[in-house]
Every structure is written in C-alpha cells, then in structure tokens.
Short mmCIF file of C-alpha atoms in Angstrom, two decimals:
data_model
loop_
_atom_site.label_atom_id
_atom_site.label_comp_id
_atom_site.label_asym_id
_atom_site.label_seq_id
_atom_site.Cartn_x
_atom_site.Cartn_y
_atom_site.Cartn_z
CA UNK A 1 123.11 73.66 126.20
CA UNK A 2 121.05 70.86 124.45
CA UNK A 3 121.75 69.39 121.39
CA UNK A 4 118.84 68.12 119.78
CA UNK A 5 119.17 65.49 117.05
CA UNK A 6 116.45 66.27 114.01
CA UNK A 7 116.53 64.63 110.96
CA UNK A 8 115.66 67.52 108.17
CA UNK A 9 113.17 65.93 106.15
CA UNK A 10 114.39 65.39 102.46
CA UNK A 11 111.86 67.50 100.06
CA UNK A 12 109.93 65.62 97.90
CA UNK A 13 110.28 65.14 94.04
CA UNK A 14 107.43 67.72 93.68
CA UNK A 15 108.38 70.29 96.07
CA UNK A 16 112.00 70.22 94.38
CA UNK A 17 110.42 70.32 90.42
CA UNK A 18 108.08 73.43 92.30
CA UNK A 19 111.23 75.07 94.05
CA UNK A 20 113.09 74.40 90.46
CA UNK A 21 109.76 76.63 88.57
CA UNK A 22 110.21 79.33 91.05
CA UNK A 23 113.67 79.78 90.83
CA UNK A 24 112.79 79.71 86.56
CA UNK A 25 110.09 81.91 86.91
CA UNK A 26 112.02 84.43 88.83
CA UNK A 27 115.04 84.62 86.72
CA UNK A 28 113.32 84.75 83.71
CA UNK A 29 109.43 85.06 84.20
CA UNK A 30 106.42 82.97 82.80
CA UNK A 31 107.03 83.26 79.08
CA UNK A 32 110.49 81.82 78.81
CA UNK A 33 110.50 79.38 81.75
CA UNK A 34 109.88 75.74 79.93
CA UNK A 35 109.98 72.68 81.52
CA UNK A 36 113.32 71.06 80.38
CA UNK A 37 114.71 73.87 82.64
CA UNK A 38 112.89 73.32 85.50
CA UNK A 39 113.96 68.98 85.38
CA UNK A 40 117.65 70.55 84.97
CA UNK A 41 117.36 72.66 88.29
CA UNK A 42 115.40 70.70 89.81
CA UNK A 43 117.64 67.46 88.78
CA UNK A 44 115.02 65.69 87.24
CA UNK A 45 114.06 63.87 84.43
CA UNK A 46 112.18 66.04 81.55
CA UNK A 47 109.61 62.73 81.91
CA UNK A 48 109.44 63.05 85.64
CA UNK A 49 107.87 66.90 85.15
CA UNK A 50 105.53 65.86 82.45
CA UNK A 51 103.94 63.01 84.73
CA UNK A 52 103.03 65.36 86.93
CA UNK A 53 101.90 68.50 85.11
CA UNK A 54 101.70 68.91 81.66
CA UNK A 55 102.67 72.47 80.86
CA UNK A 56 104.74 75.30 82.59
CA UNK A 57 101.07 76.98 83.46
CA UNK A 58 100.46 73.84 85.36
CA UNK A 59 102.84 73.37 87.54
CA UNK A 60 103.51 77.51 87.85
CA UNK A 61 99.50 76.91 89.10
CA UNK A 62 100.31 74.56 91.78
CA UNK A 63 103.47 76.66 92.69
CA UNK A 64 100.84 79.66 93.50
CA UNK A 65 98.89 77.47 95.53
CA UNK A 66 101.89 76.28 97.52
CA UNK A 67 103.09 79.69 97.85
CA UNK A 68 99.76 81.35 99.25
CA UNK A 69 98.82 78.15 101.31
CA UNK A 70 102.32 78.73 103.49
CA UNK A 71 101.18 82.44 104.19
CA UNK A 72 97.24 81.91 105.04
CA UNK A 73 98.21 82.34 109.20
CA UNK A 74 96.42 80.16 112.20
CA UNK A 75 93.50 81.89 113.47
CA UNK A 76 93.15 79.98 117.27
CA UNK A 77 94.03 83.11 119.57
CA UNK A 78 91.83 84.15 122.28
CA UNK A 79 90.86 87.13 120.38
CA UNK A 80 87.53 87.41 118.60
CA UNK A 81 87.56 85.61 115.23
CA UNK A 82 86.81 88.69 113.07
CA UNK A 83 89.67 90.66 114.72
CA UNK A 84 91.66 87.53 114.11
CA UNK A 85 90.33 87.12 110.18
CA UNK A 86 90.79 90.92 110.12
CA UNK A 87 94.28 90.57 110.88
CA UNK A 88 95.36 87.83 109.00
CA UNK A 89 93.28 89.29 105.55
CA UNK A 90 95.36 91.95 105.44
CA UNK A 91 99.09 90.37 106.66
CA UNK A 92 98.28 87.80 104.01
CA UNK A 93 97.19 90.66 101.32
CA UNK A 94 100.12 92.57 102.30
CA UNK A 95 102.69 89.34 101.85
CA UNK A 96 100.91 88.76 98.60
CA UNK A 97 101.70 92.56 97.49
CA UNK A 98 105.30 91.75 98.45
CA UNK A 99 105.55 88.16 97.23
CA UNK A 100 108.49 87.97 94.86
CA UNK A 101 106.99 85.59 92.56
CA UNK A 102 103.70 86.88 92.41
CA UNK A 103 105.23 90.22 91.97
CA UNK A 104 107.17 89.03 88.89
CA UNK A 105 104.32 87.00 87.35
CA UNK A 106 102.27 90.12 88.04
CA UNK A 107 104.50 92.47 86.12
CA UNK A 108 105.65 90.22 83.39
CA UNK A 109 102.74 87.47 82.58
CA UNK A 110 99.69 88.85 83.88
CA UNK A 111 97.58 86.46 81.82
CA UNK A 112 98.40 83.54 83.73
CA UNK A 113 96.19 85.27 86.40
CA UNK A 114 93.57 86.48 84.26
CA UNK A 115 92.13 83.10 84.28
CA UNK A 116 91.51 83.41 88.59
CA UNK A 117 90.54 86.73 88.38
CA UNK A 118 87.75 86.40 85.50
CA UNK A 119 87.00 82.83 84.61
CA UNK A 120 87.10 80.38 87.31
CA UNK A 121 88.48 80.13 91.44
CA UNK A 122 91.74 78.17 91.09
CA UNK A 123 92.62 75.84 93.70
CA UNK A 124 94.58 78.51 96.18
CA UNK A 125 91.73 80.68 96.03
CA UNK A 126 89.40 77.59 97.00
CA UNK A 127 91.85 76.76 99.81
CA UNK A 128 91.33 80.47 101.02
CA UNK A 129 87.33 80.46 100.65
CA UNK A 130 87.16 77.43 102.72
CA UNK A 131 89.39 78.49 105.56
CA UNK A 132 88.01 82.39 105.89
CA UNK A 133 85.08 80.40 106.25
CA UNK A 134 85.45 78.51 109.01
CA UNK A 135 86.82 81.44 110.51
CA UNK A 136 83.66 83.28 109.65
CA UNK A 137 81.73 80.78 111.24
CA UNK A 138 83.90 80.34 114.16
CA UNK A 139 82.87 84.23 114.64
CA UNK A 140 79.68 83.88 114.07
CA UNK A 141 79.38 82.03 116.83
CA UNK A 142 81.12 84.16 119.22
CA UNK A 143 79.13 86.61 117.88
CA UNK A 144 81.96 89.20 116.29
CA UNK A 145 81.16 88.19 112.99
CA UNK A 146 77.83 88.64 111.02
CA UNK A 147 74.93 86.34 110.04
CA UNK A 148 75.10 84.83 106.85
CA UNK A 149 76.13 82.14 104.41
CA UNK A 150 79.82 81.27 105.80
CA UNK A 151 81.09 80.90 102.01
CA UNK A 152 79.30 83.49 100.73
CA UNK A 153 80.82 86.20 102.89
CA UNK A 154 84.33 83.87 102.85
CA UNK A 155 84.24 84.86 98.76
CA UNK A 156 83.62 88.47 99.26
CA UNK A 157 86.04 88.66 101.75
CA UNK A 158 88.31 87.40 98.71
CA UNK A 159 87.37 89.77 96.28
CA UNK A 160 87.86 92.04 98.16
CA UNK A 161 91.52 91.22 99.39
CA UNK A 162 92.50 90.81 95.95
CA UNK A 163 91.33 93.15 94.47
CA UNK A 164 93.51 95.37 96.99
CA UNK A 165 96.70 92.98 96.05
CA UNK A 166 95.62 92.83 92.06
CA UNK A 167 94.89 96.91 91.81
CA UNK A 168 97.61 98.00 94.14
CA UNK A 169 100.03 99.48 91.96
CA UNK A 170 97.25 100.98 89.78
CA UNK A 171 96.09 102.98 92.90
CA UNK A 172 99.46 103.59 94.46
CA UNK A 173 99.22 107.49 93.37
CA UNK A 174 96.28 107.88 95.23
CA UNK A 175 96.26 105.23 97.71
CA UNK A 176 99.72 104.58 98.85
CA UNK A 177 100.97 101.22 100.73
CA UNK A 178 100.76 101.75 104.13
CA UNK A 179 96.79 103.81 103.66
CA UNK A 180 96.14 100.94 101.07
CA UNK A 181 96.63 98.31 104.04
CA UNK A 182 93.88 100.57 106.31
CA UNK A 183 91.69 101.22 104.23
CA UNK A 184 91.63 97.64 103.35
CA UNK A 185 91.43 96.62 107.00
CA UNK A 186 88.42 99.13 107.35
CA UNK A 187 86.56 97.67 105.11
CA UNK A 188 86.85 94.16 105.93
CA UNK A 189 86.61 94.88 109.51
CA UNK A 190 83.32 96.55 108.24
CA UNK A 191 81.87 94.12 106.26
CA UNK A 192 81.84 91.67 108.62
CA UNK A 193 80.75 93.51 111.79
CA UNK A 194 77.37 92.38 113.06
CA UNK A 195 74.74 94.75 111.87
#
C-alpha cells in the first residue's frame, strides 16, 4: 500500500464567501439570505463580500455559474461528438433538474432567473454556448453533427435544454422524469443530425 502525500489545496476567499451563499441560500432561500450572513459563515469580513459583489443577486449569480461550470462533462471520447454532446446535454439537464440549489432558487425566488431566461445570457449560460460549440464543431467535422453556424446551433441547443430543466415540473403530469429525459435526448439528438 502507498501512501501518497497531497497537500489539499486551501479554498480561496471567494470560493469560501460562494460556499457560505449556498449554504444561506439553501437554508433560507434568495429573499432572506443577506450578505452579513454569508461574511459570518463564510468567516469573513462584511467589507471583504462587498469588494467583491455588491448585492446577494451578485454573488448568488456567480454561485450559479460555479455550480453549472463543475457539471458541464469532458467531451474527448472516441465516440462521435454529437453522441458525446447528446449525452452530456441531457446528464447536465438532468443534474440541473436535481441540483439542490437551483431547485430551491427555482421554487422559492424564481425571479432571480427571470432575468437569464428573458432578458439577457448570464455568464454560465455563455460558458455553456461556447463549449456546446466547440463540440458542435468538433462534430461537424467528423461529420455526426450538422452544417451550420457553431453558436447558433450551440444556443438552440440551450434553449432547448432549459427549457426541459425550467418547464419540468410544469409538465411532470404529462411528461414524467425519466420520458422527460428521452424525449429531450430525441430531440437534441435530432436537431443536430446531418440532414
């Protein structure tokens, strides 16, 4: 048996003050998370949270971001790229449904994502766009993806996935979980066959 020696990297200031917001957020949602509680938990000064974001949206913003950039998978298998974008569309869609936090903010402060869903991409959703595109592009080139603008079909693919995390619960009568996920792999799978 081998003992190997790692030294655990210490987390920085920020990802303690964004561990500190979910742990807020969680226990008591958007509305009544401020930031004096998140410098207690995250044992920080109240000055140390406000140089860095200015409001609880803020930094709940960049706590979404960190959350959905740490699911977005790898695509470099030796399968096609679309079966490989296919895949990881709907594991990340599906982790998204599930997500704690995203589940709370969904239920209790669903105006904090109005603002991505109708007004303008926030940065996660810009970190998504670019990297379904390379993987659209990547397939385009082994030729299991469709031609087209790389972006272009990146953002539909988007919409589409969230949409299916956004609407799930609306549709869960009709469309339960486990169909939801098919049907959702159908149609991206469809959308970006060749034609």
């Amino acid at each position: 048996m081998s003992i190997c020696n790692e030294v655990s990297e210490s987390p920085t200031v920020e990802d303690q003050i964004l561990d500190a917001t979910r742990s807020c957020v969680l226990d008591f949602g958007l509305r009544r998370t401020t930031l004096a509680e998140v410098a207690r938990r995250a044992g920080v000064s109240r000055p140390t949270v406000y140089r860095r974001w200015p409001d609880t949206r803020a930094v709940v913003a960049d706590l979404l971001t960190r959350e959905i950039r740490v699911v977005i998978p790898d695509m470099d298998g030796d399968e096609p790229a679309r079966v490989q974008l296919v895949r990881a569309v709907v594991d990340v869609a599906t982790g998204m449904r599930q997500h704690p936090l995203f589940v709370k903010i969904l239920r209790s402060d669903p105006d904090l994502l109005m603002t991505y869903i109708v007004d303008r991409l926030g940065t996660s959703q810009r970190a998504i766009v670019e990297r379904v595109s390379q993987a659209v592009a990547a397939g385009q080139v082994d030729g299991s993806v469709r031609v087209g603008d790389p972006v272009h079909i990146a953002t539909m693919v988007l919409l589409i996935a969230q949409s299916a995390v956004q609407s799930a619960g609306m549709v869960a009568e009709v469309l339960p979980a486990d169909e939801l996920t098919a049907e959702l792999q159908s149609a991206v799978d469809a959308y970006l066959a060749p034609r």
